[in-house]
Amino acid sequence: MSTKGVRDFRPKIHFTPLNNWSNDPNGMVYMDGFWHLYYQYHPERPVWGPMHWGHAVSRDLLYWEHHPIAMHPDEMGYIFSGSMAYDKENTSGFGKDGAIPVVAMYTSHRPEDRHECQSIAYSLDGGFHFEKYYGNPVIDNPGLSDFRDPKVFWNGKRNCWSMILAAENCAFIYASIDLKKWEKTGEFGRKENLVESTWECTDLFPLQTEEGEKWVMLVSMMARPGKGCANIQYFIGEFDGNTFHAKEQGKEPLWLDFGFDNYAGVTFHNYDKPIYLGWGVSPEYANQVPTGEFAGLMTVARELSLIKTEWGYRLAAKPFGLDRFRAAAYPVADGGSLISECFGLKVHGQSGKIIFTNGKKQKLVIEIEEESIRIDRSLAGASDFSEKYCDKLHSVGETKRLLRGDVDMELLFDVSYLEVFADKGLETASMTVYPDVPFEKISIQGNLTAQIYQIQQ
Ligand code: FRU
């Protein structure tokens, strides 16, 4: 049964737009104790359309204050995805009377012929109002059909700005001293790309390990080999100041998520650790989700790190900023009641199943085995709003475990979104689910124990 319009599927601690359509997180920047999130926004309907940058601000990444639209489409086209540079030293020269410029770099996408080039805009009031640069575009299209999603970062190796963007099926890297004039310094992916897919939303950032600094590159891909699902691939390697070299890679591509609903994710600028947000709905059916007045959400904020496994380093993700709720966790037994629609669950043990059920006999099943984890959403709620939503590829998310021994899992459930972090966050799954009525009971099978904590405003 479809639940379209039947009940409110709006998550409580995950970012959603007040109304209408949202997709990728954009321009994420941490400034003076505030997290600024801009996002791909169509303010007229809950489906994709002319892209604006919506804007929201948070102190804790859980509760967001909505602000007026930061950027509207213009004569150069829609405002596609991009990022922010907090220009403390006023390298851009946009600063005036001591105000620090915050510079947005984004793709101008011309809808008539899909021409894409890179533009900038600056704000002198801390990211609320933006003035577009008269010299746009700052990087013109070199003759490519897809050329978008610039992610700017400070390049300590060359003491300049660098930027990575998605160019057809690889990434280009550029450098600049003033955010206006850019030179191309490298390319990555033509050789390494094992997947025939357009690249989108690339990101590049360093992480510390016992073996020193390593760089991680993220790239969103609509097609995942053998599975066909949209997902984020990552590479681990070195950034020499000009280009990226993958080092840790075996033959198999590495994927960020074994669920279906985590796409176009990147990290915040100007924070000392990489904090990640992704778009929490698969682009494959995001236009059809049964959420009524709004469409789209962001994942919970996640801190990324690299952990050494027997297969080499792998990316791990952990929910960020939930400690105060976690501290009040209490044991929950098989058959226990779920008293709210927004909670965390910590699960320990060897193997077994966690099942959430409701009075409509719907169920969401998380199965843990010694070597694998499976999540089955096929009977968890509405699915007929899209042919793809619960087809063969999009019903059961499964992964091999990267650590041996008892599982240590944390699971977040928020009305219509499930996130699972297992084995120190090395295995992560994100999934939308649309149960007709809230899940009421938890069943805990096998030799698993669980603790629950409530997450409230
Ligand atoms: C990824 C994406 C980006 C693009 C934006 C348009 O979901 O396709 O590549 O900039 O969305 O909304």
mmCIF file of C-alpha atoms and ligand atoms in Angstrom, residues 23-24 40 48 51 80-81 148-149 200-201 263-264 279, ligand 1:
data_model
loop_
_atom_site.group_PDB
_atom_site.id
_atom_site.type_symbol
_atom_site.label_atom_id
_atom_site.label_comp_id
_atom_site.label_asym_id
_atom_site.label_seq_id
_atom_site.Cartn_x
_atom_site.Cartn_y
_atom_site.Cartn_z
ATOM 1 C CA ASN A 23 19.302 17.336 -3.273
ATOM 2 C CA ASP A 24 23.077 17.700 -2.795
ATOM 3 C CA GLN A 40 20.486 22.171 -4.177
ATOM 4 C CA TRP A 48 13.949 18.514 -9.268
ATOM 5 C CA MET A 51 18.450 24.877 -9.064
ATOM 6 C CA PHE A 80 24.531 23.623 -9.495
ATOM 7 C CA SER A 81 26.594 22.057 -6.724
ATOM 8 C CA ARG A 148 30.835 20.349 -12.500
ATOM 9 C CA ASP A 149 30.737 20.399 -8.684
ATOM 10 C CA GLU A 200 29.804 13.831 -9.746
ATOM 11 C CA CYS A 201 30.561 15.678 -6.505
ATOM 12 C CA TYR A 263 24.747 10.248 -2.514
ATOM 13 C CA ALA A 264 26.583 13.449 -3.513
ATOM 14 C CA TRP A 279 22.044 13.620 0.294
HETATM 15 C C1 FRU B 1 24.435 15.272 -8.111
HETATM 16 C C2 FRU B 1 24.166 16.382 -9.124
HETATM 17 C C3 FRU B 1 25.400 17.256 -9.333
HETATM 18 C C4 FRU B 1 24.812 18.536 -9.841
HETATM 19 C C5 FRU B 1 23.518 18.618 -9.066
HETATM 20 C C6 FRU B 1 22.367 19.222 -9.819
HETATM 21 O O1 FRU B 1 23.266 14.820 -7.492
HETATM 22 O O2 FRU B 1 23.738 15.809 -10.342
HETATM 23 O O3 FRU B 1 26.371 16.681 -10.173
HETATM 24 O O4 FRU B 1 25.634 19.632 -9.614
HETATM 25 O O5 FRU B 1 23.184 17.299 -8.675
HETATM 26 O O6 FRU B 1 21.249 19.396 -8.981
#
